[in-house]
mmCIF file of C-alpha atoms and ligand atoms in Angstrom:
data_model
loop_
_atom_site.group_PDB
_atom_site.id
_atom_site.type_symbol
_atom_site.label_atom_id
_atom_site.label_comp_id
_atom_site.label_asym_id
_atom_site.label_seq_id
_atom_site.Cartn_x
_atom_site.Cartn_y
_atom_site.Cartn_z
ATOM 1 C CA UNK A 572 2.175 -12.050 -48.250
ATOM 2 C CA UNK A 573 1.636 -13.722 -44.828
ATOM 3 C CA UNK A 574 4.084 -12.656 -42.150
ATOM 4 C CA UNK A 575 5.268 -15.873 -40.961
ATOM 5 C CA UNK A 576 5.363 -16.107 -36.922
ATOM 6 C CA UNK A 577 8.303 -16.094 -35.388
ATOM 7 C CA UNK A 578 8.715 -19.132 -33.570
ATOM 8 C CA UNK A 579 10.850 -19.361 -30.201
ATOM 9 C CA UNK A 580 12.378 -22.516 -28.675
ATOM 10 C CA UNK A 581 9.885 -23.179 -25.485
ATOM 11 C CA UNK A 582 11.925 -21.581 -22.234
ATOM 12 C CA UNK A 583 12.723 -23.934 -19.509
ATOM 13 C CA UNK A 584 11.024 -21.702 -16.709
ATOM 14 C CA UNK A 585 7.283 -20.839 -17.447
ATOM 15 C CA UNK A 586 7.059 -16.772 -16.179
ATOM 16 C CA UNK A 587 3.644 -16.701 -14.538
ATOM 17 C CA UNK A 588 1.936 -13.289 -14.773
ATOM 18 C CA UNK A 589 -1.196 -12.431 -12.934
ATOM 19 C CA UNK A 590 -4.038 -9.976 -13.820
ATOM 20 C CA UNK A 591 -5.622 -8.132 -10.982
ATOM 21 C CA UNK A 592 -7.298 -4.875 -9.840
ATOM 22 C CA UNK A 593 -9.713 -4.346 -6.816
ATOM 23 C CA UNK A 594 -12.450 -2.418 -8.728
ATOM 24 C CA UNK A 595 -14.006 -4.761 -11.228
ATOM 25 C CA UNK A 596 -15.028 -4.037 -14.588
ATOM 26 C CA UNK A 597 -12.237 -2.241 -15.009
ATOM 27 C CA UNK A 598 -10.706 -4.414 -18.442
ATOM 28 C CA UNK A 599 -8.418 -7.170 -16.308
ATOM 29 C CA UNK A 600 -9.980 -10.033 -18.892
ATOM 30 C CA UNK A 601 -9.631 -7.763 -22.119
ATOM 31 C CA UNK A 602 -6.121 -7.625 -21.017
ATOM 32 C CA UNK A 603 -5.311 -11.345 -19.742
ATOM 33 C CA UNK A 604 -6.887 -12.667 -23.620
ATOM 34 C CA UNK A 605 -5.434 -9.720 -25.685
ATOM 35 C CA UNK A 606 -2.020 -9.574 -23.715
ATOM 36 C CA UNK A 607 -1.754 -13.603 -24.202
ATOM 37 C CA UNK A 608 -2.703 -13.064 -28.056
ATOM 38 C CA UNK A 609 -0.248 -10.238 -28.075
ATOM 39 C CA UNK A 610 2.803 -12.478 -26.516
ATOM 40 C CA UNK A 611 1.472 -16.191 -28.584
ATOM 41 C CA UNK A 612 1.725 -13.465 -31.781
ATOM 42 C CA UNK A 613 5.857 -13.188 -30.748
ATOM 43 C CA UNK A 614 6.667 -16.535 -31.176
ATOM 44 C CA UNK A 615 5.495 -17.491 -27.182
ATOM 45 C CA UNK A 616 3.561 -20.447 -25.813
ATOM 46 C CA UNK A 617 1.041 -19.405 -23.770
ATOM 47 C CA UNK A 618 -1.384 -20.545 -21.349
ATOM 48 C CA UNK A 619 -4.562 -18.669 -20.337
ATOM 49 C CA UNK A 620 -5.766 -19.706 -16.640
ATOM 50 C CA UNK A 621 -9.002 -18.404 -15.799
ATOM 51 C CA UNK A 622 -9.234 -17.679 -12.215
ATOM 52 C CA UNK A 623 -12.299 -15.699 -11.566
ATOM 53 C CA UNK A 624 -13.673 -18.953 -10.081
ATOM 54 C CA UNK A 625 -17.435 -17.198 -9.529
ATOM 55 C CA UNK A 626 -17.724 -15.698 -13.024
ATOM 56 C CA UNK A 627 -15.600 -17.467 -15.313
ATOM 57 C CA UNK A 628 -15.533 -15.014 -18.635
ATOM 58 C CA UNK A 629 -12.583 -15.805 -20.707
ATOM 59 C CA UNK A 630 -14.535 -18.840 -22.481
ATOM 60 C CA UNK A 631 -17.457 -16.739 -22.980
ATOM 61 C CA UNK A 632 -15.501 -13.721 -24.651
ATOM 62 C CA UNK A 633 -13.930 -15.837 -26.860
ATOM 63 C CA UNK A 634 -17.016 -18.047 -27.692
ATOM 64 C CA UNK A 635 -15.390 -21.349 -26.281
ATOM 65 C CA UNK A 636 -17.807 -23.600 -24.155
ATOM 66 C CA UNK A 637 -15.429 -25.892 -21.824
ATOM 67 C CA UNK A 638 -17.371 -29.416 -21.175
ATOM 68 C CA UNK A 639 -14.783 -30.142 -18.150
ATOM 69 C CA UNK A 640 -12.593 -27.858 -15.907
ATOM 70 C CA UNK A 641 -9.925 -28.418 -13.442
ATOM 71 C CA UNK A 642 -12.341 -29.955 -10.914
ATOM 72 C CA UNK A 643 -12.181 -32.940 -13.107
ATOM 73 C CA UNK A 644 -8.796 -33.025 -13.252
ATOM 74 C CA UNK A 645 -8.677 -33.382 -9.646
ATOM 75 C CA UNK A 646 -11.366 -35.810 -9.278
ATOM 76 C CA UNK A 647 -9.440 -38.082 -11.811
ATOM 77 C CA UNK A 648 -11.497 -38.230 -14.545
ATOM 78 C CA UNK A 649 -10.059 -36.481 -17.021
ATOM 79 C CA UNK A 650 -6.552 -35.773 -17.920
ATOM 80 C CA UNK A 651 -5.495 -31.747 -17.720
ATOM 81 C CA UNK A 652 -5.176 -32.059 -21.906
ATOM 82 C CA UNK A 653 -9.102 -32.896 -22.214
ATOM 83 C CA UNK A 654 -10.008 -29.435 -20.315
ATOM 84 C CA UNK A 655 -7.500 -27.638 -22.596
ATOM 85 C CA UNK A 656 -9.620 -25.179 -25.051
ATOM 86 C CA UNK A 657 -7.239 -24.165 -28.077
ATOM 87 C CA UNK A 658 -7.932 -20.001 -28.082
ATOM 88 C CA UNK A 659 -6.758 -17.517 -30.793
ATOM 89 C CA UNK A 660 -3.104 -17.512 -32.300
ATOM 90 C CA UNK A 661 -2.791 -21.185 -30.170
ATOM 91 C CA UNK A 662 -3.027 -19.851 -26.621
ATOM 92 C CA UNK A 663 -4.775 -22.650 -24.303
ATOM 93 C CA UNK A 664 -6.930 -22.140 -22.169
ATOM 94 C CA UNK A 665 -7.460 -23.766 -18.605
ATOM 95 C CA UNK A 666 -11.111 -22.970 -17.775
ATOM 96 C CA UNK A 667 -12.293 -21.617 -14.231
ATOM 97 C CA UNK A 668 -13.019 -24.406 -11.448
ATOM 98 C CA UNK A 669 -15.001 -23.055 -8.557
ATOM 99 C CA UNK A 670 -13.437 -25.186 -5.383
ATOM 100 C CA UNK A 671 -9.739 -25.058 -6.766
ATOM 101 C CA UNK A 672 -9.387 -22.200 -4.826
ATOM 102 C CA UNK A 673 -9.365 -24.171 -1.625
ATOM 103 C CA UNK A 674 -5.875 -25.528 -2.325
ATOM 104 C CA UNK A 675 -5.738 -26.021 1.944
ATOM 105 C CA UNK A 676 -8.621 -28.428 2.420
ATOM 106 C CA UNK A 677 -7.400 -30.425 -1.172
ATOM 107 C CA UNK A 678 -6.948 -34.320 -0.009
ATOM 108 C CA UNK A 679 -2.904 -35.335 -0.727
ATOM 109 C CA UNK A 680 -4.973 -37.135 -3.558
ATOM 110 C CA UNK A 681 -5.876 -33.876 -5.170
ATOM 111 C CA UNK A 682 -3.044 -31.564 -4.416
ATOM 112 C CA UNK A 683 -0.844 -34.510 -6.206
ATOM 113 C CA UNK A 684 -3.476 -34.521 -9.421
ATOM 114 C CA UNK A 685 -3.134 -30.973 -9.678
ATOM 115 C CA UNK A 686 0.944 -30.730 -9.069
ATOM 116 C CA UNK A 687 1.104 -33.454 -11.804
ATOM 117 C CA UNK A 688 -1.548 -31.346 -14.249
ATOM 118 C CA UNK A 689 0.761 -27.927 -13.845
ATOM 119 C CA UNK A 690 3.851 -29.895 -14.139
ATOM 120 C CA UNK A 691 2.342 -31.087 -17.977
ATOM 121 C CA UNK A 692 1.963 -28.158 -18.731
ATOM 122 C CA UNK A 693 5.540 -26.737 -17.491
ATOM 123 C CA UNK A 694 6.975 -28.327 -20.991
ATOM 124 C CA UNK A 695 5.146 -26.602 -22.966
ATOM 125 C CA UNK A 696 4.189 -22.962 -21.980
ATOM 126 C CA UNK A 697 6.675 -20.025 -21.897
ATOM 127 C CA UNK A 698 4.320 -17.414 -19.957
ATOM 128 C CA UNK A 699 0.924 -18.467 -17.944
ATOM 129 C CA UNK A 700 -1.492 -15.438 -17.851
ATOM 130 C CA UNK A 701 -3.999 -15.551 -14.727
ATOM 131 C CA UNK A 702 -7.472 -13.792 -15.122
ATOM 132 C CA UNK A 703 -8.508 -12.927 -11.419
ATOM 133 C CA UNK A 704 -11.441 -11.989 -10.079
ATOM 134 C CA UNK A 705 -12.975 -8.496 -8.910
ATOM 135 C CA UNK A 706 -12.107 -7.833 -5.484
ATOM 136 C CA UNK A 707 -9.731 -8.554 -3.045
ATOM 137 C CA UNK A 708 -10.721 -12.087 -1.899
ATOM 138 C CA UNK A 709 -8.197 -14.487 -0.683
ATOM 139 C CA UNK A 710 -9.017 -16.371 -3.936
ATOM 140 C CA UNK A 711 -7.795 -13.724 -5.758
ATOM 141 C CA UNK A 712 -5.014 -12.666 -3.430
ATOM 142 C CA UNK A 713 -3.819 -16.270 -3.311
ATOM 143 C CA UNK A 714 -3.384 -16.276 -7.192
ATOM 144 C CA UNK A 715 -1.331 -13.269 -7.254
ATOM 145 C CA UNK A 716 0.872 -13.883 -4.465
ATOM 146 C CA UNK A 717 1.756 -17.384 -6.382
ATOM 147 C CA UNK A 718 2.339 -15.544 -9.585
ATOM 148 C CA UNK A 719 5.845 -13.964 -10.762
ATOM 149 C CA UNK A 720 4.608 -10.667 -12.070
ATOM 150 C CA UNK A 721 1.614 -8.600 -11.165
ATOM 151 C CA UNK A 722 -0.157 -6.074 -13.133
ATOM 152 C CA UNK A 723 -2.981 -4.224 -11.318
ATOM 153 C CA UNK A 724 -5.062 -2.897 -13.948
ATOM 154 C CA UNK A 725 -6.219 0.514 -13.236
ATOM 155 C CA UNK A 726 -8.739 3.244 -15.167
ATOM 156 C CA UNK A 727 -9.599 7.403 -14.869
ATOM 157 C CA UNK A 728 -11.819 6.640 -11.815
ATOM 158 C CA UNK A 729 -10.978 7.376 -8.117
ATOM 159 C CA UNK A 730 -12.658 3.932 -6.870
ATOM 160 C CA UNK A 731 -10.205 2.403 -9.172
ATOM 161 C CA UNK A 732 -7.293 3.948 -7.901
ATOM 162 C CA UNK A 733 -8.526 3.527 -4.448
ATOM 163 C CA UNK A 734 -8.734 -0.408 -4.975
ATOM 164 C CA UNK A 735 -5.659 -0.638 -6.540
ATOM 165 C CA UNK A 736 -3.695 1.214 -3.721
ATOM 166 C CA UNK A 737 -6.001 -1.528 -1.281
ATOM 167 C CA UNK A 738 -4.766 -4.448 -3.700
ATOM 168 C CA UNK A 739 -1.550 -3.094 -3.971
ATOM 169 C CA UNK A 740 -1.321 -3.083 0.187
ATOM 170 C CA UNK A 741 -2.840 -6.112 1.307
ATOM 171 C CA UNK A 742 -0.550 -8.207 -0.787
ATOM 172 C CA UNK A 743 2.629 -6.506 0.184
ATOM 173 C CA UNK A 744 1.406 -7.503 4.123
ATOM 174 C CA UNK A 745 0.403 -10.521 3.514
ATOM 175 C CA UNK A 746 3.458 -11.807 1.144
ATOM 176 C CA UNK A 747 6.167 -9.398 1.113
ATOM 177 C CA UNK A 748 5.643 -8.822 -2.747
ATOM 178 C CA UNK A 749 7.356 -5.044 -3.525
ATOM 179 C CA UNK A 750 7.458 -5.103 -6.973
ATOM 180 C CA UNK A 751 4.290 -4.162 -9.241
ATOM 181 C CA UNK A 752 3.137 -3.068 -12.763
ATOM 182 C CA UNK A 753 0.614 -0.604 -13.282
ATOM 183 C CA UNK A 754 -1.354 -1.110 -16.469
ATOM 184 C CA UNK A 755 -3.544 1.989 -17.224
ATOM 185 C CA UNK A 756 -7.125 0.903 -19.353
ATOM 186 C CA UNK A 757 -9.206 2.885 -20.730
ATOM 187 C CA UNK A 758 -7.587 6.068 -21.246
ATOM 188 C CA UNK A 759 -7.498 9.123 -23.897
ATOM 189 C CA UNK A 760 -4.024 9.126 -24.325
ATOM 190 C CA UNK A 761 -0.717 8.430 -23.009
ATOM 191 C CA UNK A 762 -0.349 11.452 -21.005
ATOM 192 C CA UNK A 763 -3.574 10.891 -19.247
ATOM 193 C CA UNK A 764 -2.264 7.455 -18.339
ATOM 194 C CA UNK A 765 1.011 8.499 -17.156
ATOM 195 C CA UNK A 766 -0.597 11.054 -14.534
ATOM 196 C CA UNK A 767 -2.984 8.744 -13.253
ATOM 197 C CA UNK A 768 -0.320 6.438 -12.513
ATOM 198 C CA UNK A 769 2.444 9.079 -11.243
ATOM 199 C CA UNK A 770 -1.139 9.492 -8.620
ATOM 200 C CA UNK A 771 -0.828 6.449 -7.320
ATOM 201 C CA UNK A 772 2.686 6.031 -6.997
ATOM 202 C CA UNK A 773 2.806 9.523 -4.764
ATOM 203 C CA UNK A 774 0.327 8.208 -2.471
ATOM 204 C CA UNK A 775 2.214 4.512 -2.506
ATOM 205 C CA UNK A 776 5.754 6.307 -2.336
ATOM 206 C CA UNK A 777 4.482 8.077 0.527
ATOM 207 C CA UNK A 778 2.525 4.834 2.452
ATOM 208 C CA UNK A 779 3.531 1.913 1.467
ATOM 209 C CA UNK A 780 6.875 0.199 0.981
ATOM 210 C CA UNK A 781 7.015 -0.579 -2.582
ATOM 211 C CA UNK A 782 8.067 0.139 -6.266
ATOM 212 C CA UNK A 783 5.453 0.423 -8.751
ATOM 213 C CA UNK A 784 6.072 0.039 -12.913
ATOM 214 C CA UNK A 785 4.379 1.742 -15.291
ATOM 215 C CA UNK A 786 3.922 -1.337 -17.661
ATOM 216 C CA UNK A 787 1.490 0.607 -20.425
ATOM 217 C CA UNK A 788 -1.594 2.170 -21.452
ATOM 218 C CA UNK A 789 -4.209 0.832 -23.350
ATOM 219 C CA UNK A 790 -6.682 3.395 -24.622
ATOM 220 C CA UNK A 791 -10.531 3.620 -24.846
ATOM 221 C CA UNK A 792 -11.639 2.081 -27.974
ATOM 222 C CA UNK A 793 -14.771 1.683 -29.165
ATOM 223 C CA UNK A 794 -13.747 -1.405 -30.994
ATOM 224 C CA UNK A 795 -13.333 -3.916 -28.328
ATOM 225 C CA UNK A 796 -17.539 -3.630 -28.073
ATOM 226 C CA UNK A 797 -17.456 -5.079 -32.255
ATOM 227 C CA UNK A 798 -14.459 -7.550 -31.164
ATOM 228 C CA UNK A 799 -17.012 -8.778 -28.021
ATOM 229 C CA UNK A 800 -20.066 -9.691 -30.499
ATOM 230 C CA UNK A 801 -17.583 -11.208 -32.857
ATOM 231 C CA UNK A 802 -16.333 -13.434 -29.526
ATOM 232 C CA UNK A 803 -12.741 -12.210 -30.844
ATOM 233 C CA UNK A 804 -9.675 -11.132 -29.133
ATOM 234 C CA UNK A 805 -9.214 -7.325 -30.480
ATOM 235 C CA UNK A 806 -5.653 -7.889 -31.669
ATOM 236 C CA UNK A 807 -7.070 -10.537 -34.224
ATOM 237 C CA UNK A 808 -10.300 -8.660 -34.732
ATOM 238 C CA UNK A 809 -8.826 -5.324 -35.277
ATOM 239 C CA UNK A 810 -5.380 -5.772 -35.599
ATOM 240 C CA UNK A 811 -4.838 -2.018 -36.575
ATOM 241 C CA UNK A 812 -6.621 -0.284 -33.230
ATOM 242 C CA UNK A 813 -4.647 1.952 -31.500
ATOM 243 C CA UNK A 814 -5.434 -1.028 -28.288
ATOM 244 C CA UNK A 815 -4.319 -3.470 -30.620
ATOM 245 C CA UNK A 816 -1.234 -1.274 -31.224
ATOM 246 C CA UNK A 817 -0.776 -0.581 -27.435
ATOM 247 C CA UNK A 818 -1.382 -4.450 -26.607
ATOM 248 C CA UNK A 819 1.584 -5.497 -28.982
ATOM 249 C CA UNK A 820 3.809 -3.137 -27.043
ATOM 250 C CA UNK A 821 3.265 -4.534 -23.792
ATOM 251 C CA UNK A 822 3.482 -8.045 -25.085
ATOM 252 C CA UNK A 823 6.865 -7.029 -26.671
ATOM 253 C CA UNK A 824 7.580 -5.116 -22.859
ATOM 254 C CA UNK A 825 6.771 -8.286 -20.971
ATOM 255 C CA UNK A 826 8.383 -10.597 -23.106
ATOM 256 C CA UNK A 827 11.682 -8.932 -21.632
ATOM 257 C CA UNK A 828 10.524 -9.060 -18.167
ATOM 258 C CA UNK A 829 13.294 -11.734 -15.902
ATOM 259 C CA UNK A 830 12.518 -15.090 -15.964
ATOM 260 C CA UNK A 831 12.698 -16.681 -13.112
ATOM 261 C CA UNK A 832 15.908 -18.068 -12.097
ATOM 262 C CA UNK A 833 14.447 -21.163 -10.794
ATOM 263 C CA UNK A 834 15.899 -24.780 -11.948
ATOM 264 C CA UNK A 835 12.638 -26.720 -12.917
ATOM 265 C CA UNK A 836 9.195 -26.984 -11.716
ATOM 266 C CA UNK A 837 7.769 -23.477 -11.852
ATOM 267 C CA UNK A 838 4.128 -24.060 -12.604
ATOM 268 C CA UNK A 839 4.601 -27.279 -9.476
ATOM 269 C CA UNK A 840 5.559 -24.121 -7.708
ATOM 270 C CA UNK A 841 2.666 -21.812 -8.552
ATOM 271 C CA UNK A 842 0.489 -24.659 -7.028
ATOM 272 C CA UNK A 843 2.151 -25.053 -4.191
ATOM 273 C CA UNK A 844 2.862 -21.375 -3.684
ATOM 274 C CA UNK A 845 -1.380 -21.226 -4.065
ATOM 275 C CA UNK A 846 -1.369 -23.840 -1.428
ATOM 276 C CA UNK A 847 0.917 -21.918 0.894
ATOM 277 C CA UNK A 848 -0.717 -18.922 0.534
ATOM 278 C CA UNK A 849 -4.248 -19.960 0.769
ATOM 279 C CA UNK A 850 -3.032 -21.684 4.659
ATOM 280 C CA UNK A 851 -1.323 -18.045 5.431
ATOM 281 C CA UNK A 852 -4.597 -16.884 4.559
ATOM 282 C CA UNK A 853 -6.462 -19.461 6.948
ATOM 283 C CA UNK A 854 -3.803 -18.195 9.601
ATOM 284 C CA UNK A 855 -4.164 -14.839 9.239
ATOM 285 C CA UNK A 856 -7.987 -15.214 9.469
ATOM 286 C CA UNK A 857 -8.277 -17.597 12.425
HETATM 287 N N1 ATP B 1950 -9.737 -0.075 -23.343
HETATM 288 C C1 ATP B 1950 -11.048 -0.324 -23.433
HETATM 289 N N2 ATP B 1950 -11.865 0.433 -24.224
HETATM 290 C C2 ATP B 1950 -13.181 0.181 -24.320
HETATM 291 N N3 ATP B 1950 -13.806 -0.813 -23.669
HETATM 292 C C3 ATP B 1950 -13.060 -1.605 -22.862
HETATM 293 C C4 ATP B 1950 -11.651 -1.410 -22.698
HETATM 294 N N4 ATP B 1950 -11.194 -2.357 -21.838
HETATM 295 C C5 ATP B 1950 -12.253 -3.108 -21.473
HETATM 296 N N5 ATP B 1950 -13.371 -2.657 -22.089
HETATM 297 C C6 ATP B 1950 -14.730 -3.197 -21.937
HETATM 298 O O1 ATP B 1950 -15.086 -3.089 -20.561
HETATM 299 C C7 ATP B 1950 -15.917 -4.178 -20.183
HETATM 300 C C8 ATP B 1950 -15.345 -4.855 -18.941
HETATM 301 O O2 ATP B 1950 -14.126 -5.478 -19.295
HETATM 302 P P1 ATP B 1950 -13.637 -6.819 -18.598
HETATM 303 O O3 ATP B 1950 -14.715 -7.843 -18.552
HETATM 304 O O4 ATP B 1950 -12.361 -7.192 -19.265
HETATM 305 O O5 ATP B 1950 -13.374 -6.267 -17.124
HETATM 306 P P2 ATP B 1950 -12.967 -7.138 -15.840
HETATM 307 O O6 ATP B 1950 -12.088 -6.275 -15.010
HETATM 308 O O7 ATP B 1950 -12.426 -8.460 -16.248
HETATM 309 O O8 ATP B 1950 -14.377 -7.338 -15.138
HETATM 310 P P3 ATP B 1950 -14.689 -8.279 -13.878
HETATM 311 O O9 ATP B 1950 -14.156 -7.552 -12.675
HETATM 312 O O10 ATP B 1950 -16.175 -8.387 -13.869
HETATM 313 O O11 ATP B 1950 -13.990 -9.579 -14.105
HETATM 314 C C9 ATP B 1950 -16.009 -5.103 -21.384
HETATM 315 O O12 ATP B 1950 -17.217 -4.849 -22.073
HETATM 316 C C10 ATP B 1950 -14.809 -4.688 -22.244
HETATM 317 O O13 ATP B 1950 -15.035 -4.903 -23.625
HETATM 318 MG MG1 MG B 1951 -13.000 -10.434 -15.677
#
């Protein structure tokens, strides 16, 4: 018998979660499609934003082929539901648009088009998911500082826990942001995970200012190499992995994260929030 899904009236506030790390390579798109699988599975709309605007992935891991991105949104000739590609379990995806992350030198032309085009969307996604890029550029910076929640994705490898402390500081200077969740890939098992991340919370208990979350582990599996050739999220692929199993926890972990408390407009906000931090950037740089 099919399990039917359980469906959820669409939230007024759209939680916007972004996926980051430093070190790249280290599984932040496996986690953005899987963990947006994982929440679409509970009942949740969900939109995908790719953000690695140099080496957009998520369409190619899950075989889409976008004709139009954002950039044509902006340049008016196309409306944000013709870029829309309809992923697995009905998560949309937005594909990457290099030049969106410029939000400061956007004409009022643009920055309207693409308030307008997140606003759409508002009414009809719960949680927004943001793939970002290796490294910390401002690009990247700029996404997570407009985003609600951030997980910095970290694996068993000291230049990943030395980027993720370096993430992990540079956006608490440059926006204030305290709060984290540390997502352990690629481990053996849970204990392994835990001690990596009880690591970096001594050395960010003892430098920095803020409070890290252990959000979850997601272990090494040898499956997510069949569920790549098969251009398949893992939880649909291999629904019975111990990652698939580990992915469904977090989605039912982060479906219970706050909302935010905002009245309306929260994905208006998360462009204008992209705007504001991309001029602090310019600021800080001149
Ligand atoms: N838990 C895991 N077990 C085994 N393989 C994994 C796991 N997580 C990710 N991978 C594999 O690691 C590779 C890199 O993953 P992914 O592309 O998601 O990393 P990324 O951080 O997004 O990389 P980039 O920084 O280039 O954007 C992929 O081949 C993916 O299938
Ligand atoms: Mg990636």
């Amino acid at each position: 018998m099919v399990t039917p899904i359980p469906i959820k009236p669409p939230a007024d506030l759209t939680q916007v979660i972004a996926i980051t790390s430093g070190k790249g390579g280290v599984g932040k798109t496996t986690v953005a499609i899987n963990l947006a699988v994982s929440l679409a599975a509970l009942g949740r709309t969900v939109t995908l934003l790719d953000a690695d605007l140099g080496l957009a992935n998520v369409d190619v891991m899950l075989g889409l082929k976008p004709q139009k991105n954002l950039l044509d949104v902006l340049e008016g000739t196309c409306e944000l539901d013709d870029i829309l590609l309809c992923g697995p379990r009905g998560v949309q995806l937005v594909p990457a648009a290099s030049g969106v992350g410029h939000m400061a030198e956007l004409s009022e032309g643009e920055r309207a088009g693409l308030l307008y085009a997140f606003s759409q969307l508002e009414r009809r996604t719960d949680v927004m998911i943001v793939d970002t890029a290796a490294g910390i550029t401002s690009n990247t910076l700029q996404f997570c500082d407009a985003s609600h929640e951030v997980i910095v994705v970290v694996c068993n490898d000291p230049a990943s826990v030395t980027d993720a402390y370096a993430t992990i500081k540079v956006l608490n200077q440059r926006s204030g942001r305290s709060r984290f969740r540390v997502l352990v890939n690629e481990c053996i098992d849970d204990a392994e995970a835990y001690a990596l991340f009880s690591k970096l919370l001594q050395v960010s208990d003892r430098f920095l200012d803020v409070a890290l979350d252990f959000a979850g582990a997601i272990p090494l599996d040898s499956n997510f190499r069949k569920a790549l050739k098969r251009r398949a999220a893992l939880v649909e692929s291999h629904p019975n992995s111990r990652a698939s199993y580990a992915f469904k926890k977090l989605a039912v972990v982060a479906d219970k994260w706050p909302t935010p408390r905002h009245a309306s407009g929260q994905l208006e906000f998360f462009v204008e929030r992209m705007i504001q931090a991309d001029m602090a950037g310019r600021d800080v740089r001149a």
